[in-house]
Structures are given as structure tokens and as C-alpha cells.
Coordinates of C-alpha atoms in Angstrom, one line a residue:
Chain S
X15 CA -12.5 16.4 -2.5
X16 CA -13.8 13.5 -4.6
X17 CA -10.7 11.4 -3.8
X18 CA -11.3 12.0 -0.1
X19 CA -14.8 10.7 -0.4
X20 CA -13.7 7.7 -2.4
X21 CA -11.3 6.7 0.3
X22 CA -13.9 7.4 3.1
X23 CA -16.4 5.2 1.3
X24 CA -13.9 2.4 1.0
X25 CA -13.0 2.7 4.7
X26 CA -16.7 2.5 5.7
X27 CA -17.3 -0.4 3.5
X28 CA -14.3 -2.2 4.8
X29 CA -15.4 -1.4 8.4
X30 CA -18.7 -3.0 7.7
X31 CA -17.1 -6.1 6.2
X32 CA -14.7 -6.5 9.1
X33 CA -17.6 -6.2 11.4
X34 CA -15.9 -3.3 13.1
X35 CA -19.1 -1.2 12.7
X36 CA -21.3 -3.9 14.1
X37 CA -19.0 -4.7 17.0
X38 CA -18.5 -1.1 18.0
X39 CA -22.2 -0.4 17.8
X40 CA -23.2 -3.4 19.8
X41 CA -20.6 -2.8 22.5
X42 CA -21.7 0.9 22.9
X43 CA -25.4 0.0 22.8
X44 CA -25.1 -2.9 25.2
X45 CA -23.2 -0.8 27.8
X46 CA -25.4 2.2 27.3
X47 CA -28.5 0.2 27.8
X48 CA -27.1 -1.6 30.9
X49 CA -26.2 1.8 32.4
X50 CA -29.6 3.1 31.6
X51 CA -31.5 0.3 33.3
X52 CA -29.1 0.0 36.2
X53 CA -28.4 3.7 36.6
X54 CA -32.0 4.8 36.6
X55 CA -33.1 2.3 39.2
X56 CA -32.0 3.8 42.5
X57 CA -32.8 7.5 41.9
X58 CA -36.1 7.5 43.5
X59 CA -36.9 10.9 44.9
X60 CA -33.3 12.2 45.2
X61 CA -34.1 15.0 42.9
X62 CA -31.8 14.2 40.1
X63 CA -33.6 13.2 36.9
X64 CA -33.0 9.7 35.5
X65 CA -31.6 11.3 32.4
X66 CA -28.9 13.2 34.4
X67 CA -27.8 10.0 36.0
X68 CA -27.5 8.3 32.7
X69 CA -25.6 11.3 31.3
X70 CA -23.1 11.1 34.1
X71 CA -22.6 7.3 33.8
X72 CA -22.6 7.3 30.0
X73 CA -19.9 10.0 29.8
X74 CA -17.7 8.2 32.3
X75 CA -18.1 5.2 30.1
X76 CA -17.3 7.2 27.0
X77 CA -14.1 8.4 28.5
X78 CA -12.8 4.9 28.8
X79 CA -14.3 3.3 25.8
X80 CA -14.4 5.7 22.9
X81 CA -10.7 6.6 23.0
X82 CA -9.9 2.9 23.1
X83 CA -12.1 2.1 20.1
X84 CA -10.8 5.1 18.2
X85 CA -7.2 4.2 18.8
X86 CA -7.9 0.5 17.9
X87 CA -9.4 1.6 14.5
X88 CA -6.8 4.2 13.7
X89 CA -3.3 3.1 14.9
X90 CA -3.1 0.6 12.0
X91 CA -4.4 3.0 9.3
X92 CA -1.1 4.1 7.8
X93 CA 1.6 1.8 9.1
X94 CA -0.6 -1.2 8.6
X95 CA -1.3 -0.4 5.0
X96 CA 2.4 0.3 4.3
X97 CA 3.3 -3.1 5.9
X98 CA 0.7 -5.0 4.0
X99 CA 1.7 -3.4 0.7
X100 CA -1.6 -1.8 -0.1
X101 CA -0.2 1.7 0.4
X102 CA 2.4 1.2 -2.3
X103 CA -0.3 0.5 -4.9
X104 CA -2.5 3.3 -3.7
X105 CA 0.2 5.9 -3.9
X106 CA 0.8 5.0 -7.6
X107 CA -2.7 6.4 -8.2
X108 CA -3.5 10.0 -8.8
X109 CA -4.2 10.8 -5.2
X110 CA -2.3 13.0 -2.7
X111 CA -1.1 11.7 0.7
X112 CA -3.1 14.4 2.5
X113 CA -6.2 13.2 0.7
X114 CA -5.5 9.6 1.9
X115 CA -5.3 10.7 5.5
X116 CA -8.3 13.0 5.4
X117 CA -10.3 10.3 3.5
X118 CA -9.5 7.7 6.1
X119 CA -10.3 10.2 8.9
X120 CA -13.7 10.9 7.4
X121 CA -14.5 7.2 7.0
X122 CA -13.5 6.3 10.6
X123 CA -15.4 9.3 12.0
X124 CA -18.4 8.1 10.1
X125 CA -18.1 4.7 11.6
X126 CA -17.7 6.1 15.1
X127 CA -20.6 8.5 14.5
X128 CA -22.9 5.7 13.5
X129 CA -21.9 3.5 16.4
X130 CA -22.3 6.3 19.0
X131 CA -25.6 7.6 17.7
X132 CA -27.0 4.1 17.4
X133 CA -25.6 3.0 20.8
X134 CA -26.6 6.0 22.8
X135 CA -29.7 6.5 20.7
X136 CA -30.9 3.1 21.9
X137 CA -30.3 4.2 25.5
X138 CA -32.3 7.4 24.8
X139 CA -35.2 5.5 23.3
X140 CA -35.2 3.1 26.3
X141 CA -35.3 6.1 28.7
X142 CA -38.1 7.8 26.8
X143 CA -40.1 4.6 26.9
X144 CA -39.6 4.3 30.6
X145 CA -41.0 7.8 30.8
X146 CA -38.3 8.9 33.2
X147 CA -37.3 12.2 31.7
X148 CA -39.2 15.0 30.1
X149 CA -36.9 17.8 31.0
X150 CA -35.8 19.6 27.8
X151 CA -32.6 20.9 29.4
X152 CA -31.5 17.3 30.2
X153 CA -32.3 16.1 26.7
X154 CA -30.2 18.8 25.3
X155 CA -27.4 17.8 27.5
X156 CA -27.8 14.2 26.3
X157 CA -27.6 15.3 22.7
X158 CA -24.6 17.4 23.4
X159 CA -23.0 14.4 25.2
X160 CA -23.5 12.2 22.2
X161 CA -22.0 14.8 19.8
X162 CA -19.0 15.5 22.0
X163 CA -18.4 11.8 22.3
X164 CA -18.0 11.7 18.6
X165 CA -15.6 14.6 18.9
X166 CA -13.6 12.8 21.6
X167 CA -13.5 9.9 19.2
X168 CA -12.2 12.2 16.5
X169 CA -9.4 13.4 18.8
X170 CA -8.2 9.9 19.4
X171 CA -8.6 8.8 15.8
X172 CA -6.3 11.8 14.9
X173 CA -3.8 10.8 17.6
X174 CA -3.9 7.3 16.3
X175 CA -3.0 8.5 12.8
X176 CA -0.1 10.4 14.2
X177 CA 1.2 7.3 16.0
X178 CA 0.6 5.3 12.8
X179 CA 2.5 7.8 10.6
X180 CA 5.5 7.9 12.9
X181 CA 5.8 4.2 13.9
X182 CA 8.0 2.0 11.9
X183 CA 6.0 -1.2 12.5
X184 CA 2.4 -2.1 13.3
X185 CA 3.3 -3.7 16.6
X186 CA 5.1 -0.5 17.7
X187 CA 2.1 1.6 16.7
X188 CA -0.2 -0.8 18.7
X189 CA 2.0 -0.5 21.8
X190 CA 2.2 3.3 21.6
X191 CA -1.5 3.5 21.2
X192 CA -2.2 1.4 24.3
X193 CA 0.3 3.5 26.2
X194 CA -1.3 6.7 25.1
X195 CA -4.7 5.4 26.1
X196 CA -3.5 4.5 29.6
X197 CA -1.8 7.8 29.9
X198 CA -4.8 10.0 28.9
X199 CA -7.5 8.0 30.6
X200 CA -5.9 6.7 33.8
X201 CA -2.4 8.0 34.6
X202 CA -2.9 11.7 33.8
X203 CA -5.9 12.1 36.2
X204 CA -4.3 10.0 38.9
X205 CA -1.2 12.2 38.7
X206 CA -3.3 15.3 38.7
X207 CA -5.2 14.2 41.7
X208 CA -2.0 13.2 43.4
X209 CA -0.6 16.6 42.7
X210 CA -3.6 18.3 44.1
X211 CA -3.5 16.2 47.3
X212 CA 0.2 16.8 47.7
X213 CA -0.4 20.5 47.4
X214 CA -2.5 20.1 50.6
X215 CA -5.2 22.6 49.7
X216 CA -2.8 25.4 48.8
X217 CA -4.3 27.1 45.9
X218 CA -2.7 26.5 42.5
X219 CA -1.5 29.5 40.5
X220 CA -4.3 31.1 38.5
X221 CA -5.3 29.1 35.4
X222 CA -2.9 26.3 36.0
X223 CA -5.7 23.8 36.7
X224 CA -7.5 25.0 33.6
X225 CA -4.5 24.6 31.5
X226 CA -3.9 21.1 32.9
X227 CA -7.5 20.2 32.1
X228 CA -7.2 21.4 28.6
X229 CA -4.0 19.5 28.1
X230 CA -5.9 16.2 28.3
X231 CA -8.8 15.9 25.8
X232 CA -10.6 13.4 28.1
X233 CA -10.6 16.0 30.9
X234 CA -11.9 18.6 28.5
X235 CA -14.7 16.2 27.5
X236 CA -15.5 15.5 31.1
X237 CA -15.7 19.1 32.0
X238 CA -17.8 19.8 29.0
X239 CA -20.5 17.2 29.9
X240 CA -20.4 17.2 33.6
X241 CA -19.6 20.8 34.4
X242 CA -23.1 22.2 34.1
X243 CA -26.8 21.4 34.5
X244 CA -28.1 18.6 36.6
X245 CA -25.1 16.4 35.9
X246 CA -22.8 18.9 37.5
X247 CA -24.2 18.5 41.0
X248 CA -24.5 14.8 40.6
X249 CA -20.9 14.2 39.5
X250 CA -19.2 16.7 41.6
X251 CA -17.6 18.3 38.6
X252 CA -19.7 21.4 39.2
X253 CA -17.2 22.5 41.8
X254 CA -14.3 22.4 39.3
X255 CA -16.4 24.0 36.6
X256 CA -17.5 26.9 38.9
X257 CA -13.9 28.0 39.6
X258 CA -12.9 27.6 36.0
X259 CA -12.9 30.1 33.2
X260 CA -13.4 27.3 30.8
X261 CA -16.7 27.7 29.0
X262 CA -18.2 25.2 26.7
X263 CA -16.9 27.1 23.7
X264 CA -13.3 27.0 25.0
X265 CA -13.6 23.3 25.7
X266 CA -15.0 22.6 22.3
X267 CA -12.2 24.7 20.7
X268 CA -9.7 22.7 22.7
X269 CA -11.1 19.4 21.5
X270 CA -11.0 20.7 17.9
X271 CA -7.4 21.7 18.3
X272 CA -6.7 18.3 19.8
X273 CA -8.2 16.8 16.5
X274 CA -6.6 19.2 14.0
X275 CA -3.1 19.2 15.3
X276 CA -2.4 15.5 15.4
X277 CA -4.1 15.1 12.0
X278 CA -1.9 17.8 10.5
X279 CA 1.2 16.3 12.1
X280 CA 0.2 12.8 10.8
X281 CA -0.2 14.2 7.3
X282 CA 3.2 15.9 7.4
X283 CA 5.0 12.8 8.7
X284 CA 3.3 10.6 6.1
X285 CA 4.2 13.0 3.3
X286 CA 7.8 12.8 4.2
X287 CA 7.9 9.1 4.7
X288 CA 9.7 6.9 2.1
X289 CA 7.5 4.0 1.2
Chain U
X3 CA 9.7 7.5 -31.8
X4 CA 8.9 9.8 -28.9
X5 CA 10.3 8.8 -25.6
X6 CA 7.9 8.4 -22.7
X7 CA 10.3 7.8 -19.8
X8 CA 13.7 9.3 -19.4
X9 CA 16.2 8.8 -16.6
X10 CA 19.4 10.9 -16.4
X11 CA 22.2 10.2 -14.1
X12 CA 19.8 9.1 -11.3
X13 CA 21.2 8.0 -7.9
X14 CA 19.3 7.1 -4.8
X15 CA 20.9 6.8 -1.5
X16 CA 19.0 5.7 1.6
X17 CA 19.9 7.1 5.0
X18 CA 23.2 8.6 3.7
X19 CA 24.7 5.1 3.6
X20 CA 23.1 2.6 1.3
X21 CA 23.5 3.3 -2.4
X22 CA 20.3 1.8 -3.8
X23 CA 20.9 3.2 -7.3
X24 CA 24.1 4.6 -8.9
X25 CA 24.0 6.9 -11.9
X26 CA 21.4 5.2 -14.0
X27 CA 20.6 6.7 -17.5
X28 CA 18.2 5.4 -20.1
X29 CA 15.2 6.4 -22.1
X30 CA 12.2 4.3 -23.0
X31 CA 10.2 4.9 -26.2
X32 CA 6.5 4.5 -27.0
X33 CA 5.6 0.9 -27.8
X34 CA 8.8 -0.5 -26.3
X35 CA 8.8 -3.5 -24.0
X36 CA 11.9 -3.4 -21.8
X37 CA 13.0 -6.0 -19.3
X38 CA 14.6 -4.9 -16.2
X39 CA 16.8 -7.7 -15.0
X40 CA 18.8 -8.1 -11.8
X41 CA 19.2 -10.0 -8.5
X42 CA 16.9 -9.4 -5.6
X43 CA 18.0 -6.2 -4.1
X44 CA 19.7 -5.0 -7.2
X45 CA 17.6 -1.8 -7.3
X46 CA 14.8 -2.8 -9.6
X47 CA 11.9 -2.0 -7.2
X48 CA 13.7 1.2 -6.1
X49 CA 13.9 2.3 -9.8
X50 CA 10.2 1.7 -10.3
X51 CA 9.3 3.6 -7.2
X52 CA 11.4 6.5 -8.5
X53 CA 9.6 6.4 -11.8
X54 CA 6.3 6.4 -10.0
X55 CA 7.4 9.4 -7.9
X56 CA 7.0 7.5 -4.6
X57 CA 10.5 8.5 -3.7
X58 CA 12.8 11.2 -4.9
X59 CA 16.2 10.7 -6.4
X60 CA 19.2 11.9 -4.4
X61 CA 20.6 13.2 -7.6
X62 CA 19.7 13.2 -11.3
X63 CA 16.5 13.7 -13.1
X64 CA 13.5 11.5 -13.8
X65 CA 10.9 12.3 -16.4
X66 CA 7.7 10.3 -17.1
X67 CA 5.5 11.6 -19.9
X68 CA 7.4 14.8 -19.7
X69 CA 6.8 15.5 -16.0
X70 CA 8.7 14.9 -12.8
X71 CA 6.7 12.1 -11.2
X72 CA 7.6 13.2 -7.7
X73 CA 5.5 16.3 -8.2
X74 CA 2.5 14.0 -8.3
X75 CA 0.9 15.5 -11.4
X76 CA -2.5 13.7 -11.4
X77 CA -2.9 13.8 -15.2
X78 CA 0.4 11.9 -15.6
X79 CA -0.5 9.4 -12.9
X80 CA -3.8 8.7 -14.7
X81 CA -1.8 7.6 -17.7
X82 CA 0.4 5.1 -15.7
X83 CA -0.3 1.6 -14.7
X84 CA 1.6 -0.1 -11.9
X85 CA 1.7 -3.7 -10.6
X86 CA 3.8 -3.9 -7.5
X87 CA 5.8 -7.0 -6.6
X88 CA 3.6 -9.4 -4.7
X89 CA 0.6 -7.2 -4.9
X90 CA -1.8 -7.1 -1.9
X91 CA -5.3 -5.8 -1.5
X92 CA -7.8 -5.2 1.2
X93 CA -8.8 -8.8 2.1
X94 CA -12.4 -8.0 3.1
X95 CA -13.5 -6.4 -0.2
X96 CA -14.4 -8.4 -3.3
X97 CA -12.5 -8.3 -6.5
X98 CA -15.1 -6.1 -8.1
X99 CA -15.3 -3.6 -5.3
X100 CA -11.5 -3.4 -5.3
X101 CA -11.4 -2.8 -9.0
X102 CA -14.1 -0.2 -8.9
X103 CA -12.4 1.6 -6.0
X104 CA -9.2 2.0 -8.2
X105 CA -11.3 2.8 -11.2
X106 CA -12.9 5.7 -9.4
X107 CA -9.5 7.0 -8.3
X108 CA -8.4 7.0 -11.9
X109 CA -11.7 8.4 -13.1
X110 CA -12.3 5.4 -15.3
X111 CA -15.8 4.2 -16.1
X112 CA -16.5 1.2 -13.9
X113 CA -18.4 -0.6 -16.6
X114 CA -15.2 -1.7 -18.1
X115 CA -14.7 -4.1 -15.1
X116 CA -16.2 -7.2 -16.7
X117 CA -14.1 -6.8 -19.8
X118 CA -10.9 -6.4 -17.7
X119 CA -11.7 -9.4 -15.6
X120 CA -12.1 -11.4 -18.8
X121 CA -8.9 -10.0 -20.3
X122 CA -6.8 -11.1 -17.3
X123 CA -8.6 -14.4 -17.0
X124 CA -10.4 -13.8 -13.7
X125 CA -13.7 -15.6 -13.7
X126 CA -16.7 -13.4 -13.2
X127 CA -17.9 -15.7 -10.4
X128 CA -14.7 -15.1 -8.5
X129 CA -14.9 -11.3 -9.0
X130 CA -17.8 -11.1 -6.5
X131 CA -16.0 -13.1 -3.8
X132 CA -13.8 -11.5 -1.1
X133 CA -10.2 -11.3 -2.0
X134 CA -9.4 -13.3 1.2
X135 CA -10.5 -16.4 -0.7
X136 CA -8.3 -15.8 -3.7
X137 CA -5.2 -17.9 -4.7
X138 CA -1.9 -16.1 -5.4
X139 CA -2.5 -16.4 -9.1
X140 CA -5.9 -14.8 -8.8
X141 CA -4.6 -11.9 -6.8
X142 CA -1.9 -11.4 -9.4
X143 CA -4.5 -11.3 -12.1
X144 CA -6.6 -8.8 -10.2
X145 CA -3.3 -6.8 -9.8
X146 CA -2.9 -6.9 -13.5
X147 CA -6.5 -5.8 -14.1
X148 CA -6.0 -2.7 -11.9
X149 CA -2.8 -1.9 -13.8
X150 CA -4.6 -1.9 -17.1
X151 CA -7.4 0.4 -15.9
X152 CA -7.8 3.4 -18.2
X153 CA -5.5 2.1 -21.0
X154 CA -2.3 3.4 -19.6
X155 CA 0.5 4.9 -21.8
X156 CA 3.2 3.6 -19.5
X157 CA 3.1 0.3 -17.6
X158 CA 5.5 -0.6 -14.8
X159 CA 5.2 -4.3 -13.9
X160 CA 7.3 -5.6 -11.0
X161 CA 7.7 -9.4 -11.3
X162 CA 4.4 -9.7 -13.1
X163 CA 4.5 -13.5 -13.8
X164 CA 5.3 -14.7 -10.3
X165 CA 2.6 -17.0 -9.1
X166 CA 1.1 -17.4 -12.6
X167 CA 0.9 -20.9 -14.0
X168 CA 2.4 -21.5 -17.5
X169 CA -0.9 -21.2 -19.4
X170 CA -1.6 -17.9 -17.7
X171 CA 1.9 -16.7 -18.4
X172 CA 1.3 -17.2 -22.1
X173 CA -2.0 -15.4 -21.7
X174 CA -0.2 -12.6 -19.9
X175 CA 2.5 -12.2 -22.6
X176 CA -0.1 -12.1 -25.4
X177 CA -1.7 -9.3 -23.4
X178 CA 1.6 -7.6 -23.3
X179 CA 2.0 -8.0 -27.1
X180 CA -1.4 -6.5 -27.6
X181 CA -0.6 -3.5 -25.5
X182 CA 2.8 -3.0 -27.1
X183 CA 1.2 -2.8 -30.6
X184 CA -1.2 -0.2 -29.1
X185 CA 1.9 2.0 -28.3
X186 CA 2.2 1.3 -24.6
X187 CA 5.6 1.5 -23.0
X188 CA 6.1 -1.5 -20.8
X189 CA 8.9 -1.8 -18.2
X190 CA 8.8 -5.2 -16.6
X191 CA 11.2 -6.6 -14.0
X192 CA 11.7 -10.3 -13.7
X193 CA 13.9 -13.1 -12.5
X194 CA 12.4 -15.5 -15.1
X195 CA 15.0 -14.7 -17.8
X196 CA 14.0 -17.6 -19.9
X197 CA 10.5 -16.4 -20.6
X198 CA 11.6 -12.8 -21.3
X199 CA 13.9 -13.9 -24.1
X200 CA 11.5 -13.6 -26.9
X201 CA 9.2 -11.1 -25.3
X202 CA 11.3 -8.1 -24.4
X203 CA 12.7 -6.0 -27.3
X204 CA 15.3 -4.6 -24.9
X205 CA 17.0 -5.6 -21.7
X206 CA 18.5 -3.4 -19.0
X207 CA 20.6 -5.3 -16.5
X208 CA 21.2 -3.8 -13.1
X209 CA 23.4 -5.1 -10.4
X210 CA 24.0 -3.5 -7.0
X211 CA 22.3 -0.4 -8.2
X212 CA 24.5 0.1 -11.3
X213 CA 23.3 -0.3 -14.8
X214 CA 25.7 -2.8 -16.4
X215 CA 24.1 -3.5 -19.7
X216 CA 21.4 -2.0 -21.9
X217 CA 20.4 -3.2 -25.4
X218 CA 18.5 -5.7 -27.4
X219 CA 19.3 -9.3 -26.7
X220 CA 21.2 -9.4 -30.0
X221 CA 23.2 -6.3 -29.0
X222 CA 24.1 -7.9 -25.7
X223 CA 25.1 -11.1 -27.4
X224 CA 27.5 -9.2 -29.7
X225 CA 28.9 -7.2 -26.8
X226 CA 29.4 -10.2 -24.6
X227 CA 30.7 -12.2 -27.6
X228 CA 29.9 -15.4 -25.7
X229 CA 30.5 -18.6 -27.7
X230 CA 27.5 -20.4 -29.2
X231 CA 27.2 -24.1 -28.5
X232 CA 26.9 -26.5 -31.3
X233 CA 25.8 -30.1 -30.9
X234 CA 26.2 -32.8 -33.4
X235 CA 25.0 -36.4 -33.3
X236 CA 26.8 -38.7 -35.7
X237 CA 24.8 -41.4 -37.4
X238 CA 26.7 -44.4 -36.1
X239 CA 28.9 -44.6 -33.0
X240 CA 32.0 -43.6 -34.9
X241 CA 33.2 -40.1 -35.1
X242 CA 33.4 -38.7 -38.7
X243 CA 36.8 -37.5 -39.7
X244 CA 35.5 -34.0 -40.3
X245 CA 34.8 -33.4 -36.6
X246 CA 38.5 -33.7 -35.9
X247 CA 39.1 -30.2 -37.1
X248 CA 41.8 -28.1 -35.5
X249 CA 40.6 -25.3 -33.3
X250 CA 37.4 -27.0 -32.2
X251 CA 37.2 -29.0 -29.0
X252 CA 34.5 -31.5 -29.0
X253 CA 33.3 -33.0 -25.8
X254 CA 31.0 -36.0 -25.2
X255 CA 27.5 -34.9 -24.2
X256 CA 25.8 -38.2 -23.3
X257 CA 23.5 -40.1 -25.8
X258 CA 26.4 -40.2 -28.3
X259 CA 26.3 -36.5 -29.1
X260 CA 29.3 -34.2 -29.3
X261 CA 29.3 -30.6 -28.2
X262 CA 31.6 -27.8 -28.9
X263 CA 31.7 -24.0 -28.1
X264 CA 32.3 -21.8 -31.1
X265 CA 33.1 -18.2 -31.1
X266 CA 30.5 -15.9 -32.7
X267 CA 32.6 -15.3 -35.8
X268 CA 33.5 -18.9 -36.3
X269 CA 30.1 -20.5 -36.2
X270 CA 28.9 -19.9 -39.8
X271 CA 32.0 -21.2 -41.4
X272 CA 31.9 -24.3 -39.1
X273 CA 28.2 -24.8 -39.9
X274 CA 29.0 -24.6 -43.6
X275 CA 31.7 -27.2 -43.4
X276 CA 29.5 -29.5 -41.3
X277 CA 26.6 -29.4 -43.6
X278 CA 28.9 -30.2 -46.6
X279 CA 29.7 -33.4 -44.8
X280 CA 26.1 -34.0 -43.8
X281 CA 26.2 -37.7 -44.7
X282 CA 27.7 -38.7 -41.4
X283 CA 25.5 -36.5 -39.2
X284 CA 22.1 -37.4 -37.8
X285 CA 21.1 -34.2 -36.0
X286 CA 22.7 -30.8 -35.7
X287 CA 21.6 -28.2 -33.1
X288 CA 22.9 -24.7 -32.6
X289 CA 22.4 -23.0 -29.3
X290 CA 22.8 -19.2 -29.0
X291 CA 23.8 -18.0 -25.5
X292 CA 20.5 -17.5 -23.5
X293 CA 19.6 -14.5 -21.6
X294 CA 20.7 -16.5 -18.5
X295 CA 24.2 -16.9 -19.9
X296 CA 24.3 -13.2 -20.9
X297 CA 23.2 -12.1 -17.5
X298 CA 25.8 -14.3 -15.8
X299 CA 28.4 -13.0 -18.1
X300 CA 27.7 -9.3 -17.5
X301 CA 27.5 -9.9 -13.7
X302 CA 30.9 -11.7 -13.7
X303 CA 32.6 -9.0 -15.8
X304 CA 31.3 -6.4 -13.5
X305 CA 32.5 -8.2 -10.4
X306 CA 35.9 -8.6 -12.1
X307 CA 36.1 -4.9 -12.8

């Protein structure tokens, strides 16, 4: 356990030196604040609270940005260190390979956590100052959105490690990471939508849509944040959520599995790898 | 003396095709400094990785401090020091941060950092700068500092003097002498055969993954029975009659000196005769075969076999 913490601390320190922490925090804060100011302007008397509008726009932003940031941080973690030669030295020390992976994971999650909480926290403070939202339900949804954003980040950090442990070169890992990002964030949903349109309204077999939504962590995240409360009506995800047996717990569990499985695979591959 | 490292019939084959190491066997004792000599790609680094337990042998048995290093016994790892070839660090961190990171992993008190920096000749002012700004020599010194953390019982140094200037090399070898007298086993691989000559008690030569010689430099000289070179400079331009001995072929070696190769067993009698006739001779130099010569000899004899 101590080894894991030592590695995690080093990752965080390195992230601060590399300005990764700063850059991520600033990007998230800037976009969150922009969405807050822009998004809360036109609501007027529509009935949706400002906070709900912000939740919808922020979680759509998260789906694009957080996986990208997570993959950028993580795809290099193992293969990059092997290529630069720092892994060779590290493995000569009394530390297990699993501890290295877990330590890095913890460090990277800490960085993401900090960036997300600061970035979205800034948006929350701005909203509170504007006095737009007092609804407790919506605030809870906001907090859960922030938390699940970190979880979504964890999923893609773990996927990034899996890529990093299996790729032979850094550039390959980078390419695969970009490909995975495109697949999960853009292509999958387009294909899903295309499929639904092609089915021409015929109903899908029971549970198939649920399964397809669980098979993509970004969809699970979307359903989790937009499937209930004020955001549901606003985003149109309420319709999907109503017909789905996927509760918040199931979605959270799916995201956890999406984190644990790639992480376990990455550790396994890394342990077997000749350095 | 108790042995610290033992290698028995170890082979390593990569991907079922490439034989990186073939049937290596040797033991290293406490307080021994052993030079591992061979071309690039001869298997030196592979051997060190096996000893560290980073890779497993295809066959054979490796023991370091009584344990199989591939099992990753932390207690054993704590007693090892390792300097990889062309060592690299995380560029954004400072030297001190890097050293304390490794010290924590080895559970060594970080307060020894300053003393270590001084020992390897890294200025304290440099220790607080990011490694990005370091020269190759400074990185090498930091590498050495991390290898010395926690007073290791066994040290593996892969090309430790590459990138060090001559003064630092001397500094490095006096450090090695100090460690050896403290009982540390040191295995160092190098191309710089000349500087290993007086430093290493023993030499192991590997070529294409096979061990082709193992012994002290004197042992190797005896086995190789390479001729010594003798160089004589007569006082005046004329050649003393004595030098026209049968069985010795003298050749001109510039500046009026004469050189001849003498077999190991012949050299003392010849020296004796020459010194009896010392009147005609200005200087007399005797050159034993260097480690370079021995290395070339063993390589050639293996190629011929």
C-alpha cells in the first residue's frame, strides 16, 4: 500500500510540474464557466431551472472532454516509461508491477478529481452568485454529475492503461487511444442511432437497448446524469430512461466494471511483459 | 568467502528464435569486483536483467543473495543496487525529488541524500534543479547515487562510466574500491577495457550470449599465452650484437627503438640476458598483453572454433 502511495504522489507531483494539472483545470473551468453564462441566459420562464440547463450542457461537454483528457494522460503511462527507460530502473526496486499500475491510477485519478472539482466547482459558485438556483434536488444532481464525471475519467484512464500495456510503441498507443475515443464518443452513438432509424420504429428485443447502452461507458454516464430529474425532460433522455430497467445503481456498477476490468487486464499484460 | 550471486546453466531465448544467452555459469563472491566484457548485443544487459529478476531464464537457475530474483522478494531487492545503461529519469522532477522517490521505495532514510550527492560529485545546487537541465555526466552521477541508496550488498552497474569525464571516472573507481572493501559484490559491464584493467579482480567475457572466458586478468593471460612485447632503445644508432639473438625477431618501431614479441615463458630469460648487456641499452620497456588484446584473442579463438 505504501508503494502505491509513493507512486501516486510522484505522479501528482510530475503532473503539477508538467502543467498537466493546471492545463486540465483551466480547460474544464473555462468551458464550464462559458456554458454556465451562456447556457443560463435564455431560460427565462421556460420552467427549467438554470442549474438543470447547466447540468445538461456540462455533462454533454464531459462526455467529449473528460475521456479525451483521461486517455491523453494515461496512454503513455506504461509504454512511455518503458520506452524512456525509466521503467527498467523502477522495476529494479522492491515494488510489484501491480503496485506500479495502481499507484499511477491513483495519481491520475487524483489529478482528474482536482481538475473536475475545481472546474465544475467554479461553475457552481458562479451559478450560486447569480442566484439562479436554489433547488436542492438540482444541486444534488450537480454534485452527482461532478462525481460521475470523475468516474467516467477513471474508466478512460483504465482503458488508457490497457492500451499502454499492450502497445509496443508510444505512437501506437497514442493512435489506438484516439481511435477508442472516436469510437466511444462519436461512432458508437451514431451507429446506434443509425440502427434505431433503420429499424423503423420496430421495437428492439427486450433489454437489447439497455445492453447496448451499458456497453459504452459514455452512454452509461449520459443516462446516469440526464435520465432523471429536471435534466431528463430538458435533454430528452427521459424517454430512454423511462423505458429502461437501468437504475442509477446499475449504471454506477457498469461504470465501475468498466474501470476495474481494463485495469486488471492492464496489470496482467504488464506483468507478463518482458522489459 | 560466501557467494552472493550464482548462475547455473542459464539460457535465455527470446521469441523462440533469438538466443540471447547460452548456458552461462558462474558465481560471484562477497567483496568481489567482476567486469562483464563483451560487444554490444553480446548479452550483458540481458544477463543483468536476469539477475534483477526483470526477465526469467528459459532454462537454468539464477540465485541472488540466496533467492530467485524473478520471485521479486522485496527484502532481496532492497539489498541490490542497479544502474541501467544510459539511465533516464523523469525530466520534470529535480535530482533531490528523484533520489527521495527512490529512497522511499527502498525504505531508506532520505536524510542521506546530501551525503550521496557529495559522494558521487553532484553539486548540491544542481540537486534542486530539474533533471531536464542536467548534462549526461550529471545524470550518470544521479544514477550512481540512486544505485548506492541503502548500502547495497550487490551492485549491478551497466556501462557505469559512459559519459563521465576522466576525473570523474577516477572518482568513480575510488568509490568502487571503497565499496569493495566494505564487502559489496560489484558486477560492472563495460566497453572501456583499458580502465577496467587494474580495477576488476576478475573478468567474464561473453560473446553472442556464450561465456568464453572467466578468470583474473593474470589467469586469462596464462590461458591465452599471448606474447608480451619488449621494446629496447639502443644508446647510439647501432644495434648491439646481443640483440641479434636467434629466435627473437626484432622490428623497427620508429624513434630508433626495436620491438619484439616474446612468448610468456621466454621473457624472463631474455630480460636477464638483456640486462647483463645493459651498457648498450638506453631504455627497456616490457608490455604485457592488455585486456584489449586478451579480449580480441578470446573472441578470435571462439570464432575459429
